[in-house]
Amino acid sequence: MPLDVIKEIPYPNSLRGILISLSMTSNYSNLAIVANRTNYDIIDIRQIRKIPLFQYSPLPLNRTKPFMIAYKAFDSGKEEYLLTVKSDESMSMAMIINSLGDVTRGTLSWVDVGYPTGGIVVKGAFVYGIFTNKERGTSKLVVSSLRDLIVISKENISDLFADQLAGTEDVKEEVQEEVQEEVHEEGHEEVHEEVHEEVHEEVQEEVNEEVHEEVHEEVHEEVQEEVQEEVQEEVQEEVQEEVQEEVQEEVQEEVQEEVHEEVRQEEPQQKEQRPLPIIKLGKSQCIMAPDDDVSQLLLKVNLKDDTTLVENPPLYMVTHNDVLTFYNDNSIWIMAEEDNLMEIQSQMQLFFDNNNNNNLEFILRVKNYMKSQAVSSNIYVYCLHIVFLSYLYLHNYDNAIQIALSTAEPSGELLISSSLVFYLCDIEPPGEENALTFKGIQTFLIRVKGAFQNEHFFKDYCRAGYKQLDYKASSVLRFPVYNSFHSSSEILAFIDEEDGHIWKDFEKYPQNMDIFNELQAKSYFLAVIYISELARKDPMLSTERRSFFELTIIRTSLDLMSTRCRDLSMESVIQDKKYSMNLTQKVLDILPELGDLKEYLNALLELIELSPPEGIEFIKKHNDPHKQTIHKHIMDVLALKKNHSFDFGAIRLEFLENSFLEDSGNRSLAYELLQELTKKISTDFDLEIIKNNFEIIRATFNLECSLEYTIWPKVGWIDYLIIQSGKSEISDFIIGYVKVFELLLITNSKEEEGPILDLSMFDYLTLVSNTKEPVSSKVAELLQINDFSTAEFYAIHGTFPSPLKPFYLKGDSWRKEPSPLLENVQFNLQQILQYYLKNLPDQHSSLEHTRHFVLTYGTQFFSPAEMLGMLPDYTPIAFVVSYIDKCIIGLNIKHEDTSIRKSLAKARLRQLQQLESVFKTSGDP
Amino acid sequence: MSGKKKTLLKVIILGDSGVGKTSLMQRFVDDKFSQQYKATIGADFLRKDLTLDNNKQVTLQIWDTAGQERFQSLGVAFYRGADCCILCFDVTNEKSLNNLTSWKDEFLVQSNISNPQDFPFIIIGNKIDVDDSKKIPSLQKKLNNIVNQLAVNANGLTYPVFETSAKDAINVQAAFEVVAKMALQQEEINDANANDASDDYNDAINIHLESEQRGCC
Ligand SMILES: Nc1nc2c(ncn2[C@@H]2O[C@H](COP(=O)(O)OP(=O)(O)OP(=O)(O)O)[C@@H](O)[C@H]2O)c(=O)[nH]1
Ligand SMILES: [Mg+2]
């Protein structure tokens, strides 16, 4: 890649530098940490300025090589930089800063080992440094903990290889495999390697750092120093070129790596017992890069003696899958990471092969190893998978679940993807996402899959996961969790404990609808109702959804009440007092909200049939005008259905009555009420018994109201009945009777055909209903049954009077217009007067009735002459005089013409003359 | 969820080796004390959450530094962004008292504090539990001198002084509470100043200038 210098920044005496944020993928860096001969600084490339950090070497002349190691912190996950500082010859420290130059941790200190001239690597929570003591010619590997800022291990490197020398031949093949299988993970991470080689002399070199995207700046490094690292080894093995050699020499090299992968670690706890198998040199496996094949071809060969001419033999380095190989023409060194992971991998194989079911030791070992790894590093996650699979293999499901639910901090993502668990359990994962996993565990996956019974495991996994994880990570488990339930009561309990808030926020989680539909399809009706109720609490719920849930609650409740549908949890849920599962109440609560009138109607209708008292009560309570028609319709429908246990006739009647009282001008309502009422009378009462009682009342009326009694006003038949009803055994019947009467009065005017009550006791009502009959004959009939008041009223108005205390006929609104006076009132009244006169037992009582008649109707409907002409001769003078006076007063007031006055005066005179003759004949003084 | 984020306050403890800086911090944070002396190398910090009188929640990040000279030179990195500085001396060690001035100056030079005369310092005389006979003769007088001398720049106001014992836990809590309050005040001032120029590097040096100057030399 060609590099362009686009900006040059003067930084004198610079030694080396690193770009900040190398491993951050989103941004290239504008900052670099650089070192000159004495100090570290941060250089802001964009603004071309320097932020001084601190001195790393006390003496500028004493060459100290600065190390700036960038890494991701094991705990925070943020990029940090470890900068080494030399205090004096025997002691050094490391400062740890962030990209702002702020110190993020305390210092690491290395007392009595000097300075890490051999290089520094940070891996996970550990820092590995090679400390070389020039005088003694020894190198130490020092491992320090970033967590506790202490040194946890110091080993002489030569000791590390002591045990290595023994078994090199045996491991050859193994190594070959390992090299191929060698950790493929973390391939995505960038690997930065800087290899500085200095053989025999000091070399000035430039280290170019390449960032994938753009290199903004070339950081010039002048490395002018000598670094001695001694690697002693004895290697005895075959190499590709069939060169078997004993290598025992000093290699002067400096390897500075920023490789995330390279070094294996040791358990801090075990530091005393085991040497650190850090760098295994001497296992030879030549990996030829293509270039080197070519260079082989290009080697110069002396044709005379067949020897290869070696000019200044170069040292090559090749990397392959994170394995470093160094070689020149007669020696080979390989730095393969034989991570403990490989060991674990092979132990895993053993574990699976000779499965003795309590082999938890292996798992413990893996767990221990994991402690040395940065959480959520690939190796860590890989091990987590191994532990998980091992637990599963041992049928230790609780632990397996616990492991499976480990999450990365702080993202909260699952380290073992749920899709893997789905796969193992042979369950179709809900998402479309790819199910990626490690190649290294593939074979084990298949074996685990075949070996464990997943029934409870999967269910428990999903539930526990859903419980523990935040919504983002757990949402994929939510569907399976709901799928795992076998009853509504389970679902209710789960919702109560875990999931209520998600349902209450219905619109926010799109999954909700799918799950809801699924539960509905599975007939978990109580759950459906419960969820609908929760969803209604979401203030953001759309109007359609709201009505959807309202309808769902009502329909489902009614379905359950009617046993059209069944929910097996019904009993247990009802017994569990925790949930209010009073379905009737639920319907009642929501009914008023229901906008769709058709649904309202159907629901209410069914509710009334299923639970009549509550339904009726509801109608009574909610009988507002715009629901009235519906309620009426409901009554109609119900009344038609004969086979219900509840007395809908009575309810309908009551309902109609109430409706009618609200709207008393409504004649068709009156008609329906009339129908209902007559039906009720004919069905409700034992008419035989009623008849007897009724006849008695009639008979008493006949007696009490006969003309023998002269007191006026006389009570009419209907009012008499009302008066009697209070003391009668058949008061209910009487009330019904009177109501029918009233309704007949109202409907009459509409000329509907009246109800036929064919029993004789209803004669009176028939009379009322029969509108075709002429007035005179009606009056005659009324007189016949001694209903004189009514007869008189009828004679004048052509209709019956409303009762004094009416049930319905309050006010006059029921009449189309105030009852007009009939044309032939005179005639009708005359008819009555004649009846009185004719049917009277004696003169005295006759006179009383006449007086009533004359005083009541005399002035209004008759002229004095007509009136006087109608009176019988025996009418006493005094009675007549008082009538005439009344007429004269009335006329005076009215200023009537004199002729009438004269005739009245004459009439009076005549009466006086008559009076005279009476005196004469009687002889009294 | 807690509503407001806790304020993080950075506090630096300075003073001669052996005066008890590490001991004071450990007493305050972990309520522990060790007789054994282990020199601090470089620096380390501990955190402690405090609730102040006004119900304000703060986290103190207390940086314990090395008193020994050979472990110094890293100052600037640690001092950056400090909200309060504790100058610590040993009541049995006169030299440690006399050195306070140079600790203060060192701090101000290295830390790049914008308003040095307003920066909060607090003085702690540690180990008051020891026998009076071992204490610096006429301590109060000498202490007063030093305190006045230190305060010359601070508008004539003297810095608060606490006499403590990390060993017997005397006055340690009280001293750190005052530290927290002073630090909080300082932090608020810093915040207010930082509003306009939101640059993380207030101590940056323009390289152009530097190189030009060098060029002509
Ligand atoms: N009697 C007494 N001894 C104390 C007290 N505080 C600390 N010491 C002792 O003084 C010695 C030094 O204490 P440190 O806290 O390590 O001193 P330091 O200031 O951190 O020293 P450096 O890290 O070298 O700068 C230790 O042996 C402590 O036990 C105290 O209040 N009273
Ligand atoms: Mg200390």
mmCIF file of N, CA, C and O in Angstrom, chain A residues 170-225:
data_model
loop_
_atom_site.group_PDB
_atom_site.id
_atom_site.type_symbol
_atom_site.label_atom_id
_atom_site.label_comp_id
_atom_site.label_asym_id
_atom_site.label_seq_id
_atom_site.Cartn_x
_atom_site.Cartn_y
_atom_site.Cartn_z
ATOM 1 N N ASP A 170 7.998 -36.338 20.655
ATOM 2 C CA ASP A 170 6.643 -36.881 20.747
ATOM 3 C C ASP A 170 5.575 -35.912 20.283
ATOM 4 O O ASP A 170 4.570 -36.293 19.727
ATOM 5 N N VAL A 171 5.853 -34.714 20.594
ATOM 6 C CA VAL A 171 4.780 -33.754 20.323
ATOM 7 C C VAL A 171 4.768 -33.259 18.891
ATOM 8 O O VAL A 171 3.881 -32.522 18.496
ATOM 9 N N LYS A 172 5.699 -33.753 18.153
ATOM 10 C CA LYS A 172 5.822 -33.177 16.830
ATOM 11 C C LYS A 172 4.518 -33.207 16.029
ATOM 12 O O LYS A 172 4.043 -32.210 15.518
ATOM 13 N N GLU A 173 3.946 -34.368 15.981
ATOM 14 C CA GLU A 173 2.744 -34.472 15.176
ATOM 15 C C GLU A 173 1.598 -33.662 15.750
ATOM 16 O O GLU A 173 0.849 -33.000 15.041
ATOM 17 N N GLU A 174 1.549 -33.787 17.007
ATOM 18 C CA GLU A 174 0.504 -33.029 17.713
ATOM 19 C C GLU A 174 0.588 -31.562 17.344
ATOM 20 O O GLU A 174 -0.405 -30.902 17.049
ATOM 21 N N VAL A 175 1.790 -31.116 17.353
ATOM 22 C CA VAL A 175 1.983 -29.714 17.062
ATOM 23 C C VAL A 175 1.537 -29.398 15.654
ATOM 24 O O VAL A 175 0.912 -28.390 15.394
ATOM 25 N N GLN A 176 1.840 -30.332 14.789
ATOM 26 C CA GLN A 176 1.448 -30.111 13.414
ATOM 27 C C GLN A 176 -0.053 -29.858 13.321
ATOM 28 O O GLN A 176 -0.509 -28.940 12.659
ATOM 29 N N GLU A 177 -0.766 -30.692 14.002
ATOM 30 C CA GLU A 177 -2.212 -30.500 14.027
ATOM 31 C C GLU A 177 -2.593 -29.167 14.634
ATOM 32 O O GLU A 177 -3.401 -28.425 14.121
ATOM 33 N N GLU A 178 -1.948 -28.957 15.730
ATOM 34 C CA GLU A 178 -2.287 -27.736 16.448
ATOM 35 C C GLU A 178 -2.088 -26.513 15.590
ATOM 36 O O GLU A 178 -2.859 -25.584 15.609
ATOM 37 N N VAL A 179 -1.025 -26.587 14.853
ATOM 38 C CA VAL A 179 -0.743 -25.429 14.030
ATOM 39 C C VAL A 179 -1.881 -25.188 13.064
ATOM 40 O O VAL A 179 -2.278 -24.067 12.807
ATOM 41 N N GLN A 180 -2.397 -26.295 12.550
ATOM 42 C CA GLN A 180 -3.504 -26.109 11.620
ATOM 43 C C GLN A 180 -4.786 -25.656 12.308
ATOM 44 O O GLN A 180 -5.500 -24.795 11.832
ATOM 45 N N GLU A 181 -5.011 -26.294 13.415
ATOM 46 C CA GLU A 181 -6.257 -25.964 14.112
ATOM 47 C C GLU A 181 -6.165 -24.673 14.891
ATOM 48 O O GLU A 181 -7.150 -24.181 15.400
ATOM 49 N N GLU A 182 -4.974 -24.253 14.957
ATOM 50 C CA GLU A 182 -4.681 -23.117 15.836
ATOM 51 C C GLU A 182 -5.745 -22.037 15.755
ATOM 52 O O GLU A 182 -6.131 -21.585 14.676
ATOM 53 N N VAL A 183 -6.127 -21.734 16.960
ATOM 54 C CA VAL A 183 -7.185 -20.745 17.193
ATOM 55 C C VAL A 183 -7.560 -19.869 15.996
ATOM 56 O O VAL A 183 -6.829 -18.988 15.594
ATOM 57 N N HIS A 184 -8.694 -20.138 15.508
ATOM 58 C CA HIS A 184 -9.139 -19.349 14.372
ATOM 59 C C HIS A 184 -9.883 -18.106 14.794
ATOM 60 O O HIS A 184 -10.166 -17.235 14.007
ATOM 61 N N GLU A 185 -10.201 -18.116 16.029
ATOM 62 C CA GLU A 185 -11.012 -16.997 16.476
ATOM 63 C C GLU A 185 -10.217 -15.700 16.497
ATOM 64 O O GLU A 185 -9.020 -15.686 16.376
ATOM 65 N N GLU A 186 -10.924 -14.678 16.637
ATOM 66 C CA GLU A 186 -10.369 -13.340 16.684
ATOM 67 C C GLU A 186 -9.709 -12.973 15.386
ATOM 68 O O GLU A 186 -8.892 -12.075 15.306
ATOM 69 N N GLY A 187 -10.097 -13.676 14.386
ATOM 70 C CA GLY A 187 -9.556 -13.347 13.080
ATOM 71 C C GLY A 187 -9.978 -11.956 12.677
ATOM 72 O O GLY A 187 -9.311 -11.308 11.887
ATOM 73 N N HIS A 188 -11.057 -11.513 13.247
ATOM 74 C CA HIS A 188 -11.560 -10.199 12.837
ATOM 75 C C HIS A 188 -10.787 -9.068 13.481
ATOM 76 O O HIS A 188 -10.808 -7.961 13.001
ATOM 77 N N GLU A 189 -10.175 -9.384 14.573
ATOM 78 C CA GLU A 189 -9.443 -8.309 15.229
ATOM 79 C C GLU A 189 -8.146 -8.012 14.491
ATOM 80 O O GLU A 189 -7.539 -8.864 13.876
ATOM 81 N N GLU A 190 -7.805 -6.818 14.611
ATOM 82 C CA GLU A 190 -6.576 -6.463 13.932
ATOM 83 C C GLU A 190 -5.379 -6.952 14.717
ATOM 84 O O GLU A 190 -5.358 -6.927 15.930
ATOM 85 N N VAL A 191 -4.457 -7.385 14.007
ATOM 86 C CA VAL A 191 -3.246 -7.839 14.658
ATOM 87 C C VAL A 191 -2.117 -6.934 14.192
ATOM 88 O O VAL A 191 -1.868 -6.789 13.009
ATOM 89 N N HIS A 192 -1.552 -6.319 15.137
ATOM 90 C CA HIS A 192 -0.452 -5.434 14.779
ATOM 91 C C HIS A 192 0.835 -6.016 15.295
ATOM 92 O O HIS A 192 0.950 -6.322 16.461
ATOM 93 N N GLU A 193 1.682 -6.143 14.415
ATOM 94 C CA GLU A 193 2.931 -6.712 14.852
ATOM 95 C C GLU A 193 4.060 -5.820 14.393
ATOM 96 O O GLU A 193 4.101 -5.326 13.296
ATOM 97 N N GLU A 194 4.887 -5.672 15.284
ATOM 98 C CA GLU A 194 6.096 -4.987 14.886
ATOM 99 C C GLU A 194 7.245 -5.894 15.252
ATOM 100 O O GLU A 194 7.362 -6.322 16.389
ATOM 101 N N VAL A 195 7.983 -6.186 14.363
ATOM 102 C CA VAL A 195 9.128 -7.023 14.672
ATOM 103 C C VAL A 195 10.391 -6.233 14.352
ATOM 104 O O VAL A 195 10.585 -5.767 13.246
ATOM 105 N N HIS A 196 11.118 -6.069 15.322
ATOM 106 C CA HIS A 196 12.384 -5.368 15.119
ATOM 107 C C HIS A 196 13.515 -6.351 15.242
ATOM 108 O O HIS A 196 13.639 -7.034 16.235
ATOM 109 N N GLU A 197 14.189 -6.422 14.222
ATOM 110 C CA GLU A 197 15.297 -7.351 14.275
ATOM 111 C C GLU A 197 16.606 -6.594 14.116
ATOM 112 O O GLU A 197 16.769 -5.763 13.258
ATOM 113 N N GLU A 198 17.417 -6.922 14.949
ATOM 114 C CA GLU A 198 18.730 -6.320 14.805
ATOM 115 C C GLU A 198 19.756 -7.415 14.945
ATOM 116 O O GLU A 198 19.925 -7.995 15.996
ATOM 117 N N VAL A 199 20.355 -7.746 13.882
ATOM 118 C CA VAL A 199 21.376 -8.778 13.929
ATOM 119 C C VAL A 199 22.733 -8.107 13.730
ATOM 120 O O VAL A 199 22.940 -7.393 12.761
ATOM 121 N N HIS A 200 23.587 -8.334 14.669
ATOM 122 C CA HIS A 200 24.978 -7.842 14.617
ATOM 123 C C HIS A 200 25.149 -6.348 14.725
ATOM 124 O O HIS A 200 26.118 -5.883 15.249
ATOM 125 N N GLU A 201 24.263 -5.628 14.190
ATOM 126 C CA GLU A 201 24.549 -4.200 14.267
ATOM 127 C C GLU A 201 23.268 -3.405 14.488
ATOM 128 O O GLU A 201 22.165 -3.891 14.364
ATOM 129 N N GLU A 202 23.504 -2.201 14.824
ATOM 130 C CA GLU A 202 22.357 -1.345 15.055
ATOM 131 C C GLU A 202 21.753 -0.931 13.723
ATOM 132 O O GLU A 202 22.430 -0.583 12.791
ATOM 133 N N VAL A 203 20.529 -1.024 13.681
ATOM 134 C CA VAL A 203 19.843 -0.730 12.436
ATOM 135 C C VAL A 203 18.885 0.425 12.670
ATOM 136 O O VAL A 203 18.254 0.526 13.704
ATOM 137 N N GLN A 204 18.841 1.253 11.713
ATOM 138 C CA GLN A 204 17.844 2.319 11.800
ATOM 139 C C GLN A 204 16.664 1.890 10.969
ATOM 140 O O GLN A 204 16.779 1.568 9.801
ATOM 141 N N GLU A 205 15.619 1.906 11.545
ATOM 142 C CA GLU A 205 14.498 1.490 10.729
ATOM 143 C C GLU A 205 13.259 2.332 10.973
ATOM 144 O O GLU A 205 13.116 3.017 11.969
ATOM 145 N N GLU A 206 12.476 2.258 10.016
ATOM 146 C CA GLU A 206 11.212 2.989 10.101
ATOM 147 C C GLU A 206 10.116 1.973 10.308
ATOM 148 O O GLU A 206 10.046 0.974 9.623
ATOM 149 N N VAL A 207 9.325 2.275 11.202
ATOM 150 C CA VAL A 207 8.207 1.374 11.381
ATOM 151 C C VAL A 207 6.962 2.056 10.834
ATOM 152 O O VAL A 207 6.594 3.138 11.253
ATOM 153 N N ASN A 208 6.431 1.423 9.888
ATOM 154 C CA ASN A 208 5.189 2.001 9.347
ATOM 155 C C ASN A 208 3.998 1.296 9.974
ATOM 156 O O ASN A 208 3.919 0.100 10.007
ATOM 157 N N GLU A 209 3.178 2.064 10.386
ATOM 158 C CA GLU A 209 1.973 1.465 10.952
ATOM 159 C C GLU A 209 0.843 1.624 9.965
ATOM 160 O O GLU A 209 0.619 2.681 9.426
ATOM 161 N N GLU A 210 0.230 0.548 9.762
ATOM 162 C CA GLU A 210 -0.862 0.632 8.813
ATOM 163 C C GLU A 210 -2.185 0.455 9.520
ATOM 164 O O GLU A 210 -2.431 -0.501 10.205
ATOM 165 N N VAL A 211 -2.985 1.378 9.260
ATOM 166 C CA VAL A 211 -4.351 1.273 9.751
ATOM 167 C C VAL A 211 -5.140 0.885 8.523
ATOM 168 O O VAL A 211 -4.808 1.278 7.412
ATOM 169 N N HIS A 212 -6.189 0.105 8.720
ATOM 170 C CA HIS A 212 -6.845 -0.462 7.569
ATOM 171 C C HIS A 212 -7.340 0.560 6.565
ATOM 172 O O HIS A 212 -7.217 0.395 5.368
ATOM 173 N N GLU A 213 -7.908 1.582 7.078
ATOM 174 C CA GLU A 213 -8.570 2.475 6.137
ATOM 175 C C GLU A 213 -7.617 3.509 5.544
ATOM 176 O O GLU A 213 -7.315 3.533 4.361
ATOM 177 N N GLU A 214 -7.146 4.309 6.392
ATOM 178 C CA GLU A 214 -6.450 5.451 5.896
ATOM 179 C C GLU A 214 -5.291 5.698 6.827
ATOM 180 O O GLU A 214 -5.431 5.671 8.028
ATOM 181 N N VAL A 215 -4.204 5.978 6.299
ATOM 182 C CA VAL A 215 -3.114 6.333 7.180
ATOM 183 C C VAL A 215 -2.915 7.822 7.042
ATOM 184 O O VAL A 215 -2.627 8.348 5.981
ATOM 185 N N HIS A 216 -3.177 8.449 8.087
ATOM 186 C CA HIS A 216 -3.126 9.884 8.042
ATOM 187 C C HIS A 216 -1.719 10.418 8.220
ATOM 188 O O HIS A 216 -1.411 11.531 7.890
ATOM 189 N N GLU A 217 -1.009 9.625 8.816
ATOM 190 C CA GLU A 217 0.264 10.174 9.249
ATOM 191 C C GLU A 217 1.287 9.071 9.286
ATOM 192 O O GLU A 217 1.003 7.931 9.627
ATOM 193 N N GLU A 218 2.374 9.400 8.889
ATOM 194 C CA GLU A 218 3.441 8.445 9.077
ATOM 195 C C GLU A 218 4.170 8.815 10.344
ATOM 196 O O GLU A 218 4.570 9.954 10.539
ATOM 197 N N VAL A 219 4.266 7.890 11.179
ATOM 198 C CA VAL A 219 5.003 8.188 12.382
ATOM 199 C C VAL A 219 6.408 7.644 12.187
ATOM 200 O O VAL A 219 6.613 6.462 11.962
ATOM 201 N N HIS A 220 7.286 8.541 12.217
ATOM 202 C CA HIS A 220 8.659 8.115 11.998
ATOM 203 C C HIS A 220 9.262 7.674 13.300
ATOM 204 O O HIS A 220 9.184 8.337 14.294
ATOM 205 N N GLU A 221 9.774 6.578 13.198
ATOM 206 C CA GLU A 221 10.429 6.119 14.392
ATOM 207 C C GLU A 221 11.894 5.898 14.067
ATOM 208 O O GLU A 221 12.245 5.299 13.069
ATOM 209 N N GLU A 222 12.647 6.377 14.915
ATOM 210 C CA GLU A 222 14.042 6.047 14.743
ATOM 211 C C GLU A 222 14.423 5.154 15.887
ATOM 212 O O GLU A 222 14.483 5.572 17.029
ATOM 213 N N VAL A 223 14.574 3.960 15.533
ATOM 214 C CA VAL A 223 14.953 3.037 16.580
ATOM 215 C C VAL A 223 16.461 2.870 16.472
ATOM 216 O O VAL A 223 16.988 2.454 15.459
ATOM 217 N N GLN A 224 17.096 3.306 17.435
ATOM 218 C CA GLN A 224 18.543 3.249 17.379
ATOM 219 C C GLN A 224 19.004 2.732 18.713
ATOM 220 O O GLN A 224 19.293 3.467 19.625
ATOM 221 N N GLU A 225 18.965 1.492 18.778
ATOM 222 C CA GLU A 225 19.297 0.967 20.080
ATOM 223 C C GLU A 225 19.640 -0.503 19.961
ATOM 224 O O GLU A 225 19.445 -1.143 18.944
#
